[in-house]
Amino acid sequence: RATALYLSEQSPRPVRTLVLGAPGLVRELRDMDLEVVLAAEAAERWTTSGHDMAGATQGVDTVVVGLDIAFTYARLAVAAGAVRAGARFVAVNRDPIHPTEHGLVPGAGSVVAAVATASGLEPVSIGKPGPLLLEIAAHRMARPVTEAVMIGDSLTADIPAAIAVGARSVLMLTGISTAAQVGSLAAADRPTEIAVNAEELAAVLERMADG
């Protein structure tokens, strides 16, 4: 929802947003009364028109990229084409991998990287590891972002996001990062605390509250 909030507050407000991402992202943008063009539909127009990029992406002034499990070359082409033509480029997040019950798969960041490579331009990143997600959340709560505690399992997304805004962080050793990886980091890049399970997390948060 942070991406939809960010776009709805931009000036000028997006007129037509091309979305390369999941249905949930589309719903969030439409809930904010943003006009959405599906990348799948633009890709079909591009393909059937003999690769008329201007026609396929007509009126698009913003491109939002997230996780798209049906990602195709044609969808990449229209998203990158719209960005090259001047559309605002926004990434939901830059997480390169996505954990599932069957293991790790490419994340939204992998799709974003493809669009960035094809367009030659870098996006504004709303989610981790960029700082905007935490800043938006803190603003909505009317509290300083430095009071936040980021709890996550990624040393490439969650912990860097906390460090970027000066917030504390807890690394959970229940996901994609390990204690050995923490040991190889410079002190400035390490989490404030580490927890191996929910019980340890509760104790860590209690210590942080007392401190």
PDB file of N, CA and C in Angstrom, residues 60-104:
ATOM      1  N   VAL A  60       0.832   6.857 -20.961  1.00  0.00           N
ATOM      2  CA  VAL A  60       1.461   6.377 -19.729  1.00  0.00           C
ATOM      3  C   VAL A  60       2.511   7.379 -19.255  1.00  0.00           C
ATOM      4  N   ASP A  61       2.347   7.857 -18.017  1.00  0.00           N
ATOM      5  CA  ASP A  61       3.331   8.788 -17.467  1.00  0.00           C
ATOM      6  C   ASP A  61       4.047   8.230 -16.235  1.00  0.00           C
ATOM      7  N   THR A  62       3.643   7.027 -15.804  1.00  0.00           N
ATOM      8  CA  THR A  62       4.258   6.376 -14.647  1.00  0.00           C
ATOM      9  C   THR A  62       4.308   4.872 -14.889  1.00  0.00           C
ATOM     10  N   VAL A  63       5.416   4.257 -14.517  1.00  0.00           N
ATOM     11  CA  VAL A  63       5.563   2.803 -14.597  1.00  0.00           C
ATOM     12  C   VAL A  63       5.878   2.286 -13.200  1.00  0.00           C
ATOM     13  N   VAL A  64       5.056   1.364 -12.716  1.00  0.00           N
ATOM     14  CA  VAL A  64       5.277   0.748 -11.405  1.00  0.00           C
ATOM     15  C   VAL A  64       5.614  -0.723 -11.622  1.00  0.00           C
ATOM     16  N   VAL A  65       6.722  -1.142 -11.029  1.00  0.00           N
ATOM     17  CA  VAL A  65       7.195  -2.513 -11.221  1.00  0.00           C
ATOM     18  C   VAL A  65       7.287  -3.234  -9.883  1.00  0.00           C
ATOM     19  N   GLY A  66       6.679  -4.414  -9.827  1.00  0.00           N
ATOM     20  CA  GLY A  66       6.752  -5.269  -8.650  1.00  0.00           C
ATOM     21  C   GLY A  66       7.024  -6.696  -9.075  1.00  0.00           C
ATOM     22  N   LEU A  67       6.555  -7.647  -8.299  1.00  0.00           N
ATOM     23  CA  LEU A  67       6.756  -9.062  -8.606  1.00  0.00           C
ATOM     24  C   LEU A  67       5.700  -9.522  -9.604  1.00  0.00           C
ATOM     25  N   ASP A  68       6.150 -10.031 -10.742  1.00  0.00           N
ATOM     26  CA  ASP A  68       5.247 -10.515 -11.786  1.00  0.00           C
ATOM     27  C   ASP A  68       5.667 -11.931 -12.146  1.00  0.00           C
ATOM     28  N   ILE A  69       4.900 -12.933 -11.687  1.00  0.00           N
ATOM     29  CA  ILE A  69       5.291 -14.322 -11.927  1.00  0.00           C
ATOM     30  C   ILE A  69       4.998 -14.768 -13.359  1.00  0.00           C
ATOM     31  N   ALA A  70       4.323 -13.913 -14.135  1.00  0.00           N
ATOM     32  CA  ALA A  70       4.067 -14.209 -15.547  1.00  0.00           C
ATOM     33  C   ALA A  70       4.902 -13.288 -16.443  1.00  0.00           C
ATOM     34  N   PHE A  71       6.020 -12.834 -15.936  1.00  0.00           N
ATOM     35  CA  PHE A  71       6.903 -11.894 -16.621  1.00  0.00           C
ATOM     36  C   PHE A  71       7.323 -12.436 -17.989  1.00  0.00           C
ATOM     37  N   THR A  72       7.244 -11.559 -19.016  1.00  0.00           N
ATOM     38  CA  THR A  72       7.611 -11.959 -20.374  1.00  0.00           C
ATOM     39  C   THR A  72       8.474 -10.879 -21.028  1.00  0.00           C
ATOM     40  N   TYR A  73       9.061 -11.235 -22.135  1.00  0.00           N
ATOM     41  CA  TYR A  73       9.863 -10.270 -22.891  1.00  0.00           C
ATOM     42  C   TYR A  73       9.009  -9.081 -23.325  1.00  0.00           C
ATOM     43  N   ALA A  74       7.788  -9.358 -23.779  1.00  0.00           N
ATOM     44  CA  ALA A  74       6.914  -8.273 -24.256  1.00  0.00           C
ATOM     45  C   ALA A  74       6.552  -7.320 -23.118  1.00  0.00           C
ATOM     46  N   ARG A  75       6.314  -7.847 -21.928  1.00  0.00           N
ATOM     47  CA  ARG A  75       6.011  -6.979 -20.775  1.00  0.00           C
ATOM     48  C   ARG A  75       7.235  -6.128 -20.418  1.00  0.00           C
ATOM     49  N   LEU A  76       8.404  -6.746 -20.484  1.00  0.00           N
ATOM     50  CA  LEU A  76       9.640  -5.994 -20.253  1.00  0.00           C
ATOM     51  C   LEU A  76       9.779  -4.883 -21.278  1.00  0.00           C
ATOM     52  N   ALA A  77       9.484  -5.188 -22.534  1.00  0.00           N
ATOM     53  CA  ALA A  77       9.654  -4.216 -23.618  1.00  0.00           C
ATOM     54  C   ALA A  77       8.774  -2.985 -23.402  1.00  0.00           C
ATOM     55  N   VAL A  78       7.492  -3.191 -23.055  1.00  0.00           N
ATOM     56  CA  VAL A  78       6.607  -2.030 -22.921  1.00  0.00           C
ATOM     57  C   VAL A  78       6.936  -1.214 -21.668  1.00  0.00           C
ATOM     58  N   ALA A  79       7.313  -1.890 -20.587  1.00  0.00           N
ATOM     59  CA  ALA A  79       7.668  -1.160 -19.365  1.00  0.00           C
ATOM     60  C   ALA A  79       8.917  -0.330 -19.597  1.00  0.00           C
ATOM     61  N   ALA A  80       9.945  -0.943 -20.169  1.00  0.00           N
ATOM     62  CA  ALA A  80      11.185  -0.215 -20.435  1.00  0.00           C
ATOM     63  C   ALA A  80      10.972   0.876 -21.469  1.00  0.00           C
ATOM     64  N   GLY A  81      10.130   0.598 -22.469  1.00  0.00           N
ATOM     65  CA  GLY A  81       9.854   1.601 -23.492  1.00  0.00           C
ATOM     66  C   GLY A  81       9.185   2.832 -22.925  1.00  0.00           C
ATOM     67  N   ALA A  82       8.234   2.635 -22.019  1.00  0.00           N
ATOM     68  CA  ALA A  82       7.550   3.775 -21.403  1.00  0.00           C
ATOM     69  C   ALA A  82       8.513   4.583 -20.538  1.00  0.00           C
ATOM     70  N   VAL A  83       9.405   3.900 -19.819  1.00  0.00           N
ATOM     71  CA  VAL A  83      10.391   4.604 -18.992  1.00  0.00           C
ATOM     72  C   VAL A  83      11.340   5.411 -19.870  1.00  0.00           C
ATOM     73  N   ARG A  84      11.814   4.811 -20.947  1.00  0.00           N
ATOM     74  CA  ARG A  84      12.714   5.530 -21.864  1.00  0.00           C
ATOM     75  C   ARG A  84      12.028   6.744 -22.467  1.00  0.00           C
ATOM     76  N   ALA A  85      10.708   6.657 -22.638  1.00  0.00           N
ATOM     77  CA  ALA A  85       9.957   7.769 -23.234  1.00  0.00           C
ATOM     78  C   ALA A  85       9.663   8.880 -22.232  1.00  0.00           C
ATOM     79  N   GLY A  86      10.074   8.681 -20.980  1.00  0.00           N
ATOM     80  CA  GLY A  86       9.917   9.754 -20.000  1.00  0.00           C
ATOM     81  C   GLY A  86       9.001   9.466 -18.828  1.00  0.00           C
ATOM     82  N   ALA A  87       8.419   8.270 -18.778  1.00  0.00           N
ATOM     83  CA  ALA A  87       7.523   7.952 -17.668  1.00  0.00           C
ATOM     84  C   ALA A  87       8.300   7.833 -16.357  1.00  0.00           C
ATOM     85  N   ARG A  88       7.674   8.258 -15.280  1.00  0.00           N
ATOM     86  CA  ARG A  88       8.242   8.093 -13.932  1.00  0.00           C
ATOM     87  C   ARG A  88       8.376   6.590 -13.662  1.00  0.00           C
ATOM     88  N   PHE A  89       9.511   6.168 -13.104  1.00  0.00           N
ATOM     89  CA  PHE A  89       9.820   4.757 -12.880  1.00  0.00           C
ATOM     90  C   PHE A  89       9.848   4.505 -11.374  1.00  0.00           C
ATOM     91  N   VAL A  90       8.912   3.672 -10.906  1.00  0.00           N
ATOM     92  CA  VAL A  90       8.784   3.401  -9.469  1.00  0.00           C
ATOM     93  C   VAL A  90       8.851   1.894  -9.228  1.00  0.00           C
ATOM     94  N   ALA A  91       9.702   1.484  -8.292  1.00  0.00           N
ATOM     95  CA  ALA A  91       9.832   0.080  -7.929  1.00  0.00           C
ATOM     96  C   ALA A  91       9.144  -0.165  -6.591  1.00  0.00           C
ATOM     97  N   VAL A  92       8.377  -1.232  -6.508  1.00  0.00           N
ATOM     98  CA  VAL A  92       7.742  -1.596  -5.245  1.00  0.00           C
ATOM     99  C   VAL A  92       8.806  -1.932  -4.211  1.00  0.00           C
ATOM    100  N   ASN A  93       9.807  -2.701  -4.609  1.00  0.00           N
ATOM    101  CA  ASN A  93      10.974  -2.973  -3.774  1.00  0.00           C
ATOM    102  C   ASN A  93      12.084  -3.522  -4.659  1.00  0.00           C
ATOM    103  N   ARG A  94      13.278  -3.674  -4.082  1.00  0.00           N
ATOM    104  CA  ARG A  94      14.427  -4.181  -4.840  1.00  0.00           C
ATOM    105  C   ARG A  94      14.903  -5.527  -4.306  1.00  0.00           C
ATOM    106  N   ASP A  95      14.033  -6.260  -3.600  1.00  0.00           N
ATOM    107  CA  ASP A  95      14.414  -7.579  -3.094  1.00  0.00           C
ATOM    108  C   ASP A  95      14.709  -8.516  -4.261  1.00  0.00           C
ATOM    109  N   PRO A  96      15.951  -8.998  -4.392  1.00  0.00           N
ATOM    110  CA  PRO A  96      16.285  -9.834  -5.543  1.00  0.00           C
ATOM    111  C   PRO A  96      15.683 -11.227  -5.489  1.00  0.00           C
ATOM    112  N   ILE A  97      15.406 -11.733  -4.277  1.00  0.00           N
ATOM    113  CA  ILE A  97      14.846 -13.072  -4.150  1.00  0.00           C
ATOM    114  C   ILE A  97      13.617 -13.047  -3.260  1.00  0.00           C
ATOM    115  N   HIS A  98      12.790 -14.076  -3.416  1.00  0.00           N
ATOM    116  CA  HIS A  98      11.530 -14.165  -2.685  1.00  0.00           C
ATOM    117  C   HIS A  98      11.415 -15.564  -2.090  1.00  0.00           C
ATOM    118  N   PRO A  99      11.351 -15.679  -0.748  1.00  0.00           N
ATOM    119  CA  PRO A  99      11.243 -17.011  -0.141  1.00  0.00           C
ATOM    120  C   PRO A  99       9.838 -17.585  -0.272  1.00  0.00           C
ATOM    121  N   THR A 100       9.753 -18.857  -0.621  1.00  0.00           N
ATOM    122  CA  THR A 100       8.471 -19.567  -0.673  1.00  0.00           C
ATOM    123  C   THR A 100       8.617 -20.871   0.109  1.00  0.00           C
ATOM    124  N   GLU A 101       7.522 -21.579   0.277  1.00  0.00           N
ATOM    125  CA  GLU A 101       7.576 -22.840   1.014  1.00  0.00           C
ATOM    126  C   GLU A 101       8.398 -23.891   0.279  1.00  0.00           C
ATOM    127  N   HIS A 102       8.654 -23.667  -1.002  1.00  0.00           N
ATOM    128  CA  HIS A 102       9.435 -24.615  -1.785  1.00  0.00           C
ATOM    129  C   HIS A 102      10.857 -24.129  -2.048  1.00  0.00           C
ATOM    130  N   GLY A 103      11.238 -23.031  -1.418  1.00  0.00           N
ATOM    131  CA  GLY A 103      12.585 -22.504  -1.616  1.00  0.00           C
ATOM    132  C   GLY A 103      12.576 -21.080  -2.130  1.00  0.00           C
ATOM    133  N   LEU A 104      13.746 -20.620  -2.550  1.00  0.00           N
ATOM    134  CA  LEU A 104      13.895 -19.240  -3.011  1.00  0.00           C
ATOM    135  C   LEU A 104      13.622 -19.117  -4.500  1.00  0.00           C
TER     136      LEU A 104
END
